[in-house]
Amino acid sequence: MEAGGTKMVCAVGSGLNDLEETRFATTSPEQSIREAVSFFISTQQRRGSIRAIGIGTFGPADIDVNSATFGSIKNTPKANWSNTDLATPLRSALGDIPLAFETDVNAAAWGERKWGAARDLDDFVYITVGTGIGGGAVSGGKILHGEGHPEMGHLRVPHDREIDPFDGDCPFHGNCLEGLASGSALQQRWQCDPRELKEDHPGWELEAHYLADALANLTLTLSPGRFILGGGVMEQSHLFHKIRQRLSQRLAGYLSLPELEEFIMPPGLGAQAGVLGALALAQDLISTIPSQP
Amino acid sequence: MEAGGTKMVCAVGSGLNDLEETRFATTSPEQSIREAVSFFISTQQRRGSIRAIGIGTFGPADIDVNSATFGSIKNTPKANWSNTDLATPLRSALGDIPLAFETDVNAAAWGERKWGAARDLDDFVYITVGTGIGGGAVSGGKILHGEGHPEMGHLRVPHDREIDPFDGDCPFHGNCLEGLASGSALQQRWQCDPRELKEDHPGWELEAHYLADALANLTLTLSPGRFILGGGVMEQSHLFHKIRQRLSQRLAGYLSLPELEEFIMPPGLGAQAGVLGALALAQDLISTIPSQP
């Protein structure tokens, strides 16, 4: 299950080529969870028992398996969703089966590693640039958690108001990366749907500028072998070239980077990365349990 | 052994309370290695065989155990030191014993985890602010490597030239963190030894400002439980309070941080963190080998 701020994606299956999926709008926690449970139960009746659950959720989320509130969304600006426990109602409905719980971007990163553009990579970063911006990292072959989880969307980037007088629209930080470079920021700054901006609109150079600054700092911190950039804004495929060029300029030859076309890539799984990643996480749990005949 | 750009620290022993140490200036690779070998061999004659070697070195360094040049310093601006193999001459002299090789800051982080200010922490960052700036991270209980190793000193931070007209002195990036906030940058900007700047000099507010910006981005990327800030510049202990305040402002309540006094701390091992970390790395190698009677 991918729990997104605007839509929920639920799927049952064993992989890329065996997947039953449904999508519905995210409403109240009660209704959204009810719809998810109803899909899982009806699919289970046809396909046989679901053996494990994987959830990738919008955050901030309690992904600490040792925490009393593991499996919950924490204090979120999204109305009515603060302190929503996703794990308990799903496990009540589906039986006390293993449950994996991650942020949506961590799950997407994991999906890209299993089936997408990061196969066999132990160190890479997945970033989504959509209405908001989020990022997840795999480091040394494991999802990077730290004490909580990364919040890469809120990275601070240099903001020159002479070039870009837009204040930024992040409710917490104003002009952090998300405040300056998310789909929402583009909409605010240019007062139109960003998809209407032509390829040669200066807004795209500015967008590449901010994203390259964030990628430069992530490179210097995590030393990843690849960046996978997904989300609605990155459907502007001309952005990839602009970001590669600017990142290379920023780092000024200090690090030996992989080929830029290999270093900064689109997702292999597109908009399915999150739900497939949640599936991959559930499968990992099953593989640690003795198999049943 | 800690191989620093200005001095070498060599030590033999079993821990904090059993350590024979020597320090000498870093000269040419040949002479520096000769001095190190000579210390290790004479100490060995008195104490018995050295069982493993740990090296923490200035970088960039090849710390990939699967690389043909593992144990070497890579292309470095430090004259005569590019492509210097440290591992081979030490192992030739001391026998084919296990050898650990890390960056100086990774080693220092590891030392702080074993004996210093990060005991029992699985997620933290060690940063040294001296002539240059470097950082190492422990993530999920392991030293974070990525494809190469972090280069946190070169993080890009916002630079407002109206407040700070100094261009920055990093030869690669100009106004990266190191270019704006290292001891060398302070010396250049204020045209004096930074130790001469009084506690209420505005230079310290500026210093805290840049460091807090870097720490904010590292927090959002790595979600560490603690920052340990060492190096000569951080001997200005009033900086800790200034950095804590500014970091808290930057993050604007978005993340729930630990108590700031616990979150940003000085090293427990002071200037010995590097060499003790190298010792800890060597001990880790021994612990994986069947013990000898």
Coordinates of C-alpha atoms in Angstrom, one line a residue, chain A residues 125 127 129 133 152 155-159 176-178 180-182 203-221 224 227 229 233-234 238-252 255 257 260 263-264, chain B residues 154-157 173 217:
Chain A
V125 CA 19.1 8.3 -3.7
I127 CA 13.9 11.9 -5.1
V129 CA 9.6 16.2 -7.3
I133 CA 9.5 17.1 -2.7
M152 CA 15.4 15.8 2.0
L155 CA 17.1 21.0 2.4
R156 CA 18.2 24.6 2.5
V157 CA 19.5 25.8 -0.9
P158 CA 21.0 29.2 -1.8
H159 CA 18.3 31.6 -2.8
C176 CA 13.8 25.5 1.4
L177 CA 14.1 23.2 -1.6
E178 CA 10.4 22.3 -1.5
L180 CA 11.3 26.9 -4.2
A181 CA 11.3 23.9 -6.5
S182 CA 8.2 21.8 -5.8
G203 CA 11.6 28.8 -15.0
W204 CA 13.1 25.5 -16.0
E205 CA 16.7 26.7 -15.7
L206 CA 15.8 28.0 -12.2
E207 CA 14.3 24.7 -11.4
A208 CA 17.4 22.8 -12.5
H209 CA 19.5 25.3 -10.5
Y210 CA 17.8 24.5 -7.2
L211 CA 17.7 20.8 -7.8
A212 CA 21.4 20.7 -8.8
D213 CA 22.2 22.5 -5.6
A214 CA 20.4 19.9 -3.5
L215 CA 21.9 17.0 -5.5
A216 CA 25.4 18.5 -4.9
N217 CA 24.9 18.5 -1.2
L218 CA 23.4 15.0 -1.2
T219 CA 26.4 13.8 -3.2
L220 CA 28.9 15.4 -0.8
T221 CA 27.0 13.8 2.1
P224 CA 25.7 7.8 -3.9
F227 CA 20.1 9.7 -8.3
L229 CA 14.5 11.6 -10.0
V233 CA 7.7 17.8 -12.3
M234 CA 10.4 15.4 -13.6
H238 CA 14.5 18.2 -20.6
L239 CA 15.2 18.9 -16.9
F240 CA 17.6 15.9 -16.6
H241 CA 20.1 17.4 -19.0
K242 CA 19.9 20.8 -17.3
I243 CA 20.4 19.3 -13.9
R244 CA 23.3 17.1 -15.0
Q245 CA 25.1 20.1 -16.4
R246 CA 24.6 22.2 -13.4
L247 CA 25.6 19.5 -10.9
S248 CA 28.8 19.0 -12.8
Q249 CA 29.6 22.7 -12.6
R250 CA 28.8 22.9 -8.9
L251 CA 31.1 20.1 -8.0
A252 CA 33.8 21.6 -10.2
L255 CA 34.8 14.4 -7.1
L257 CA 31.4 11.1 -10.6
L260 CA 26.2 11.9 -15.8
F263 CA 24.3 9.2 -12.4
I264 CA 21.0 11.1 -12.8
Chain B
H154 CA 32.5 21.1 0.6
L155 CA 28.8 21.4 1.3
R156 CA 27.2 24.4 -0.4
V157 CA 25.7 26.9 2.0
H173 CA 34.4 25.8 -5.0
N217 CA 21.1 20.0 5.7

